[in-house]
CSV table of C-alpha atoms in Angstrom, one decimal:
chain,number,residue,atom,x,y,z
A,1,MET,CA,0.0,0.0,0.0
A,2,VAL,CA,2.8,2.4,0.8
A,3,ARG,CA,4.5,1.7,-2.5
A,4,ALA,CA,1.3,2.2,-4.4
A,5,ASN,CA,0.1,5.3,-2.7
A,6,GLY,CA,3.4,6.9,-1.5
A,7,ALA,CA,1.9,7.2,2.1
A,8,VAL,CA,-0.7,5.4,4.2
A,9,SER,CA,-2.2,6.0,7.6
A,10,LEU,CA,-2.1,3.5,10.4
A,11,ARG,CA,-5.8,3.4,10.6
A,12,GLU,CA,-6.1,2.4,7.0
A,13,LEU,CA,-3.5,-0.3,7.4
A,14,ALA,CA,-5.3,-1.6,10.5
A,15,ARG,CA,-8.6,-1.7,8.5
A,16,VAL,CA,-7.1,-3.5,5.6
A,17,VAL,CA,-5.3,-6.2,7.5
A,18,GLN,CA,-8.1,-6.4,10.2
A,19,THR,CA,-5.9,-5.9,13.2
A,20,SER,CA,-5.3,-3.3,15.9
A,21,GLU,CA,-3.4,-0.1,15.4
A,22,VAL,CA,-1.0,-1.3,18.2
A,23,THR,CA,0.0,-4.3,16.1
A,24,VAL,CA,0.3,-2.2,12.9
A,25,ARG,CA,2.5,0.3,14.7
A,26,ARG,CA,4.8,-2.5,15.9
A,27,ASP,CA,5.1,-3.9,12.4
A,28,VAL,CA,5.7,-0.5,10.9
A,29,ARG,CA,8.5,0.1,13.4
A,30,ALA,CA,10.1,-3.2,12.4
A,31,LEU,CA,9.9,-2.3,8.7
A,32,GLU,CA,11.5,1.1,9.4
A,33,ALA,CA,14.4,-0.7,11.1
A,34,GLU,CA,14.9,-2.7,7.9
A,35,GLY,CA,14.9,0.6,5.8
A,36,LEU,CA,11.7,-0.4,3.9
A,37,LEU,CA,9.7,2.7,4.9
A,38,ASP,CA,9.8,5.8,7.1
A,39,ARG,CA,7.3,6.3,10.0
A,40,ARG,CA,5.3,9.5,10.2
A,41,HIS,CA,2.9,10.6,12.9
A,42,GLY,CA,-0.2,8.5,12.2
A,43,GLY,CA,1.2,6.7,9.2
A,44,ALA,CA,4.2,5.7,7.1
A,45,VAL,CA,5.8,6.8,3.8
A,46,LEU,CA,8.4,5.5,1.4
A,47,PRO,CA,12.0,6.0,2.6
A,48,GLY,CA,13.1,9.6,2.0
A,49,GLY,CA,9.5,10.7,1.8
A,50,PHE,CA,9.9,13.7,4.1
A,51,THR,CA,10.2,16.1,1.2
A,52,ARG,CA,8.5,14.0,-1.4
A,53,GLU,CA,5.0,15.1,-2.4
A,54,SER,CA,2.5,12.5,-3.4
A,55,GLY,CA,0.3,13.1,-6.4
A,56,PHE,CA,-3.4,13.5,-6.3
A,57,PRO,CA,-4.3,9.8,-6.9
A,58,GLN,CA,-2.2,8.8,-3.9
A,59,LYS,CA,-3.4,11.6,-1.6
A,60,SER,CA,-7.1,10.9,-2.5
A,61,HIS,CA,-6.8,7.4,-0.9
A,62,LEU,CA,-5.1,8.6,2.3
A,63,ALA,CA,-7.2,9.2,5.4
A,64,THR,CA,-10.4,9.5,3.4
A,65,ALA,CA,-12.9,9.0,6.3
A,66,GLU,CA,-11.0,11.6,8.3
A,67,LYS,CA,-11.1,14.1,5.5
A,68,THR,CA,-14.8,13.6,5.1
A,69,ALA,CA,-15.4,14.3,8.8
A,70,ILE,CA,-13.2,17.4,8.7
A,71,ALA,CA,-15.0,18.7,5.6
A,72,ASP,CA,-18.4,18.2,7.2
A,73,LEU,CA,-17.5,20.4,10.2
A,74,ALA,CA,-15.6,23.0,8.2
A,75,ALA,CA,-18.7,23.5,5.9
A,76,GLY,CA,-20.7,24.5,9.0
A,77,LEU,CA,-18.5,27.6,9.3
A,78,VAL,CA,-19.6,29.1,6.0
A,79,GLU,CA,-22.7,31.3,5.9
A,80,GLU,CA,-25.0,32.2,3.1
A,81,GLY,CA,-23.7,35.0,0.9
A,82,GLU,CA,-20.1,34.9,2.1
A,83,ALA,CA,-17.0,35.4,0.0
A,84,ILE,CA,-14.2,33.0,0.8
A,85,VAL,CA,-11.0,31.5,-0.7
A,86,VAL,CA,-10.4,27.8,-0.9
A,87,GLY,CA,-6.9,26.4,-1.6
A,88,ALA,CA,-5.9,23.2,-3.4
A,89,GLY,CA,-5.9,19.8,-1.8
A,90,THR,CA,-8.0,16.7,-1.3
A,91,THR,CA,-9.5,17.9,2.0
A,92,THR,CA,-10.5,21.2,0.5
A,93,GLN,CA,-12.0,19.3,-2.5
A,94,GLU,CA,-14.2,17.5,0.0
A,95,LEU,CA,-15.1,20.8,1.6
A,96,ALA,CA,-16.1,22.2,-1.8
A,97,ARG,CA,-18.5,19.4,-2.4
A,98,ARG,CA,-20.4,20.5,0.7
A,99,LEU,CA,-20.2,24.2,-0.1
A,100,ALA,CA,-22.3,23.5,-3.2
A,101,ARG,CA,-25.3,23.7,-1.0
A,102,VAL,CA,-24.6,27.2,0.4
A,103,PRO,CA,-26.6,29.8,-1.6
A,104,GLY,CA,-25.1,33.1,-2.5
A,105,LEU,CA,-21.6,32.0,-1.9
A,106,THR,CA,-18.6,33.4,-3.8
A,107,VAL,CA,-15.5,31.0,-3.8
A,108,VAL,CA,-12.1,32.2,-5.1
A,109,THR,CA,-9.8,29.3,-5.7
A,110,ASN,CA,-6.7,28.2,-7.6
A,111,SER,CA,-7.8,24.5,-7.6
A,112,LEU,CA,-9.4,23.0,-10.7
A,113,LEU,CA,-10.8,20.2,-8.4
A,114,VAL,CA,-12.5,22.8,-6.1
A,115,ALA,CA,-13.9,24.6,-9.1
A,116,GLN,CA,-15.2,21.4,-10.7
A,117,ALA,CA,-16.9,20.4,-7.4
A,118,LEU,CA,-18.8,23.8,-7.5
A,119,ALA,CA,-19.3,24.1,-11.3
A,120,HIS,CA,-22.9,23.1,-11.2
A,121,ALA,CA,-23.9,24.5,-7.8
A,122,ASN,CA,-26.9,26.7,-7.8
A,123,ARG,CA,-26.3,30.3,-6.8
A,124,VAL,CA,-22.6,29.7,-6.0
A,125,GLU,CA,-20.1,31.9,-8.0
A,126,VAL,CA,-16.7,30.5,-8.6
A,127,VAL,CA,-13.8,32.9,-9.3
A,128,MET,CA,-10.6,31.2,-10.5
A,129,THR,CA,-7.1,32.6,-10.3
A,130,GLY,CA,-4.8,32.8,-13.3
A,131,GLY,CA,-1.5,30.9,-13.4
A,132,THR,CA,0.2,27.8,-14.7
A,133,LEU,CA,-1.4,24.4,-14.2
A,134,ARG,CA,0.5,22.1,-11.8
A,135,GLY,CA,-0.6,18.6,-12.9
A,136,SER,CA,0.3,16.7,-9.7
A,137,ASN,CA,-2.5,18.5,-7.7
A,138,TYR,CA,-4.5,20.2,-10.4
A,139,ALA,CA,-3.7,23.7,-9.0
A,140,LEU,CA,-2.8,26.9,-10.7
A,141,VAL,CA,0.5,28.3,-9.5
A,142,GLY,CA,3.1,30.9,-10.4
A,143,SER,CA,3.2,34.6,-10.8
A,144,GLY,CA,-0.1,34.7,-12.7
A,145,ALA,CA,-1.9,33.1,-9.8
A,146,GLU,CA,-0.3,35.4,-7.2
A,147,GLN,CA,-0.9,38.6,-9.2
A,148,SER,CA,-4.6,37.7,-9.7
A,149,LEU,CA,-5.0,37.6,-5.9
A,150,GLN,CA,-3.6,41.1,-5.3
A,151,GLY,CA,-6.2,43.4,-3.8
A,152,LEU,CA,-8.5,40.5,-3.0
A,153,ARG,CA,-10.4,40.7,0.3
A,154,VAL,CA,-12.6,37.9,1.6
A,155,SER,CA,-13.9,36.9,5.0
A,156,ARG,CA,-12.2,33.5,5.4
A,157,ALA,CA,-9.6,31.3,3.8
A,158,PHE,CA,-9.7,27.5,4.0
A,159,LEU,CA,-6.3,25.9,3.4
A,160,SER,CA,-4.6,22.5,3.7
A,161,GLY,CA,-1.0,21.4,3.4
A,162,SER,CA,1.5,18.6,3.8
A,163,GLY,CA,2.5,19.1,7.5
A,164,LEU,CA,1.5,21.0,10.6
A,165,THR,CA,3.5,21.8,13.7
A,166,ALA,CA,3.0,24.3,16.6
A,167,GLU,CA,6.5,25.7,15.9
A,168,ARG,CA,6.1,26.5,12.2
A,169,GLY,CA,2.4,26.2,11.5
A,170,LEU,CA,1.2,24.8,8.2
A,171,SER,CA,3.8,23.8,5.5
A,172,THR,CA,4.0,22.2,2.1
A,173,SER,CA,6.8,20.5,0.1
A,174,ASN,CA,6.4,22.5,-3.1
A,175,MET,CA,7.7,26.1,-3.4
A,176,LEU,CA,5.2,27.2,-6.1
A,177,SER,CA,2.2,25.9,-4.2
A,178,ALA,CA,3.5,27.6,-1.0
A,179,SER,CA,3.7,31.0,-2.7
A,180,VAL,CA,0.1,30.9,-3.9
A,181,ASP,CA,-1.1,29.6,-0.5
A,182,ARG,CA,0.6,32.6,1.2
A,183,ALA,CA,-1.2,34.9,-1.2
A,184,LEU,CA,-4.5,33.3,-0.3
A,185,VAL,CA,-3.7,33.9,3.4
A,186,GLN,CA,-3.0,37.6,2.7
A,187,ALA,CA,-6.5,37.9,1.1
A,188,ALA,CA,-8.4,36.6,4.1
A,189,ALA,CA,-9.5,38.2,7.4
A,190,GLU,CA,-9.4,34.8,9.1
A,191,VAL,CA,-7.5,31.6,8.2
A,192,VAL,CA,-9.0,28.1,8.8
A,193,VAL,CA,-6.6,25.2,8.4
A,194,LEU,CA,-7.9,21.7,7.5
A,195,ALA,CA,-5.5,19.0,8.5
A,196,ASP,CA,-6.0,15.3,9.3
A,197,HIS,CA,-4.1,13.6,12.1
A,198,THR,CA,-1.4,12.2,9.7
A,199,LYS,CA,-0.1,15.7,9.2
A,200,LEU,CA,0.2,16.6,12.9
A,201,GLY,CA,3.9,16.9,13.9
A,202,THR,CA,5.1,16.7,10.3
A,203,ASP,CA,7.3,19.6,9.1
A,204,THR,CA,7.9,20.1,5.4
A,205,MET,CA,10.1,22.6,3.5
A,206,PHE,CA,8.0,25.7,2.8
A,207,GLN,CA,5.9,27.4,5.5
A,208,THR,CA,2.5,28.7,4.3
A,209,VAL,CA,0.5,29.6,7.4
A,210,PRO,CA,2.5,30.6,10.5
A,211,THR,CA,0.9,29.6,13.8
A,212,ASP,CA,0.2,33.1,14.9
A,213,VAL,CA,-1.9,33.7,11.7
A,214,MET,CA,-4.0,30.5,12.1
A,215,ALA,CA,-7.4,31.4,13.7
A,216,ARG,CA,-8.8,27.9,13.6
A,217,LEU,CA,-7.8,24.3,13.0
A,218,VAL,CA,-10.3,21.6,12.0
A,219,THR,CA,-8.8,18.1,12.4
A,220,ASP,CA,-9.7,14.6,13.4
A,221,ARG,CA,-9.1,12.7,16.6
A,222,PRO,CA,-5.7,11.1,16.9
A,223,SER,CA,-5.6,7.6,18.5
A,224,PRO,CA,-4.6,7.5,22.2
A,225,GLN,CA,-1.2,5.9,21.2
A,226,GLU,CA,-0.3,9.0,19.1
A,227,ASP,CA,1.1,11.0,22.1
A,228,ARG,CA,3.0,13.5,19.9
A,229,ALA,CA,-0.1,14.3,17.9
A,230,GLY,CA,-2.0,15.1,21.1
A,231,THR,CA,0.9,17.1,22.4
A,232,GLU,CA,1.1,19.1,19.1
A,233,LEU,CA,-2.6,19.9,19.3
A,234,GLN,CA,-2.3,21.2,22.9
A,235,ALA,CA,0.7,23.3,21.9
A,236,LEU,CA,-1.3,24.8,19.1
A,237,ALA,CA,-4.2,25.6,21.5
A,238,ASP,CA,-1.7,27.1,23.9
A,239,GLN,CA,-0.7,29.5,21.2
A,240,GLY,CA,-4.2,30.7,20.7
A,241,VAL,CA,-5.4,28.5,17.8
A,242,GLN,CA,-9.0,27.4,18.2
A,243,ILE,CA,-9.1,23.7,17.6
A,244,THR,CA,-12.2,21.6,16.6
A,245,VAL,CA,-11.7,17.9,16.6
A,246,ALA,CA,-14.0,15.6,14.5
A,247,GLY,CA,-14.4,12.1,15.8
A,248,LEU,CA,-15.2,9.3,13.4
A,249,THR,CA,-18.4,7.3,14.0
A,250,GLY,CA,-17.7,4.7,16.7
A,251,ASN,CA,-14.8,6.6,18.3
A,252,SER,CA,-14.9,7.8,21.8
A,253,ALA,CA,-16.7,11.2,22.3
A,254,GLU,CA,-13.7,12.5,24.1
A,255,GLY,CA,-11.0,14.3,22.1
A,256,PRO,CA,-7.3,13.7,22.2
A,257,SER,CA,-5.7,13.7,25.7
A,258,PRO,CA,-2.6,15.8,25.3
A,259,GLN,CA,0.1,15.1,27.9
A,260,GLY,CA,0.2,17.6,30.8
A,261,GLY,CA,-2.9,19.5,29.5
A,262,ALA,CA,-6.5,19.8,30.4
A,263,GLY,CA,-7.4,17.5,27.5
A,264,ALA,CA,-10.2,17.9,25.1
A,265,ARG,CA,-13.6,18.7,26.5
A,266,GLY,CA,-15.9,15.7,26.0
A,267,ALA,CA,-19.0,15.7,23.8
A,268,ASP,CA,-22.4,14.8,25.2
A,269,SER,CA,-22.3,11.0,25.6
A,270,GLY,CA,-26.0,10.9,26.3
A,271,SER,CA,-27.1,12.1,22.9
A,272,GLY,CA,-24.2,10.5,21.2
A,273,ARG,CA,-23.0,13.8,19.7
A,274,ARG,CA,-22.9,17.5,20.5
A,275,ASP,CA,-21.1,20.3,18.7
A,276,ARG,CA,-19.7,23.1,20.7
A,277,ASP,CA,-17.6,26.0,19.6
A,278,LEU,CA,-15.4,27.7,22.2
A,279,PRO,CA,-14.7,31.5,22.1
A,280,MET,CA,-11.6,32.5,20.3
A,281,PRO,CA,-8.7,32.3,22.9
A,282,GLY,CA,-7.3,35.8,22.6
A,283,GLN,CA,-7.1,38.2,19.6
A,284,ARG,CA,-5.9,36.7,16.4
A,285,ARG,CA,-3.9,38.8,14.0
A,286,ASN,CA,-5.9,40.0,11.0
A,287,HIS,CA,-4.6,41.6,7.9
A,288,PRO,CA,-5.6,45.3,7.3
A,289,PRO,CA,-8.5,45.8,4.9
A,290,GLY,CA,-7.6,46.2,1.3
A,291,PRO,CA,-9.2,47.3,-1.9
A,292,PRO,CA,-11.9,45.1,-3.6
A,293,GLY,CA,-10.8,41.8,-5.2
A,294,PRO,CA,-11.4,40.4,-8.7
A,295,SER,CA,-14.6,41.6,-10.3
A,296,SER,CA,-17.6,39.4,-10.0
A,297,ALA,CA,-21.3,39.4,-10.6
A,298,HIS,CA,-22.0,40.7,-7.1
A,299,SER,CA,-19.9,42.3,-4.3
A,300,PRO,CA,-18.7,40.0,-1.5
A,301,SER,CA,-20.7,40.2,1.7
A,302,PRO,CA,-19.4,42.1,4.8
A,303,LEU,CA,-16.7,40.3,6.7
A,304,ARG,CA,-18.0,38.0,9.5
A,305,SER,CA,-16.4,36.2,12.3
A,306,ALA,CA,-16.8,32.5,12.2
A,307,PRO,CA,-20.3,31.3,13.4
A,308,PRO,CA,-20.8,28.5,15.9
A,309,LEU,CA,-20.9,25.1,14.3
A,310,PRO,CA,-24.5,23.9,13.9
A,311,GLU,CA,-25.9,20.8,15.5
A,312,GLN,CA,-25.0,17.7,13.6
A,313,THR,CA,-27.6,15.0,13.0
A,314,GLY,CA,-25.6,12.6,10.9
A,315,GLY,CA,-22.5,12.1,8.8
A,316,ALA,CA,-19.3,12.8,10.6
A,317,GLY,CA,-18.8,11.6,14.2
A,318,ARG,CA,-18.7,13.4,17.5
A,319,ILE,CA,-16.5,16.3,18.1
A,320,ALA,CA,-14.7,18.0,21.0
A,321,ASP,CA,-13.0,21.4,21.2
A,322,LEU,CA,-9.5,21.8,22.7
A,323,ALA,CA,-9.1,24.6,25.1
A,324,PRO,CA,-5.8,26.5,26.0
A,325,ARG,CA,-4.0,25.1,28.9
A,326,ARG,CA,-4.2,27.1,32.1
A,327,ARG,CA,-0.8,28.6,33.1
C-alpha cells in the first residue's frame, strides 16, 4: 500500500489487515528498522518521503474518512452570501462538495478540483485565479496566480497542506504551491486550516500559514497511542489556535488527551454527539483591509467572524473542542 500510494495511515493499514493499530504500529516500526519505509505521525511513507510530495491519486486514498469528517465540520463555518477562498488539496476538495449547498456563496480558488466540485452548484459563484497548471494536484500556481490575488479581500480562507506543527504552522513541500497559499492567506480576514491527524507533527520545507496567523484548525481525533499528535494539538491551542476535533463514528466522544494539559472537552455522551464551539482564545492577528478583489457578478458580503458550528444530526462523528491550557 505504501509503495502504491506513497503514504498510508495506520488506521487504513489496520482496517485493511483487520488488526489493531497497536499491532500495525509495531510492524511499521520493524519495517522502518529494515529501511523499507519511514514512519510518520499517524502513518508511514516510502523511505526519504519527508520532502516527497505524493500526487493527487495517492493523496485521494489517504485518510479518506478523516477528510470527510473534517469537511463536514468546516462546511458549517460558512454562511450564506459569504466570499471565501479555498486552496488546493484533497481535503479542500471534500469541503467544496459540501459548499455547493450554500446559496449566494462566492468562492475564489486556484484549484481545478474545487472549481469542478462547484461548477454546477446553484447560486454559487466561482472565481478562479490565473496561473500555470500544476498537474500533480490540479492547481494553478506561479506569478499569474499570485498577481490575480492582489487586492482581494474575503472573510475567510480554507487551506490544507503537507504538514502542521505548533512551531512553524502549516507547511508544504512545493515552493510554487506555498507561494500561492501565502497569497491566499493575505487575502483573508481569518484563516482556517484543515489537516487530518497524519499531518500533525510533520514539518515540510515551505511554510504557508504561521501559527500566529491561524485562527482555527479543524482536524480529526488522533488515536490514544499517538502521544506526539496530542501534544502538538495542545501546543497549538496554547498559542491561541481554536481547535475543533472531529471524531469518526464509533470513536470515543472525548477528544485527544494531550500530555500535561486539560485535555479535550468531551461531547455529550447521552445524545451521542454534540457540537460546541469555544470562544476565540485571545485576539488573532488579522490583515488590514484592502481594496476590492477580482470583479464578480456581485460584491462580497461584509466580513463576518466564524459562526458557531451547527448541531450535527448525521455524517461525521462526534467532536470536541480543545481549550488552551491554564498557566
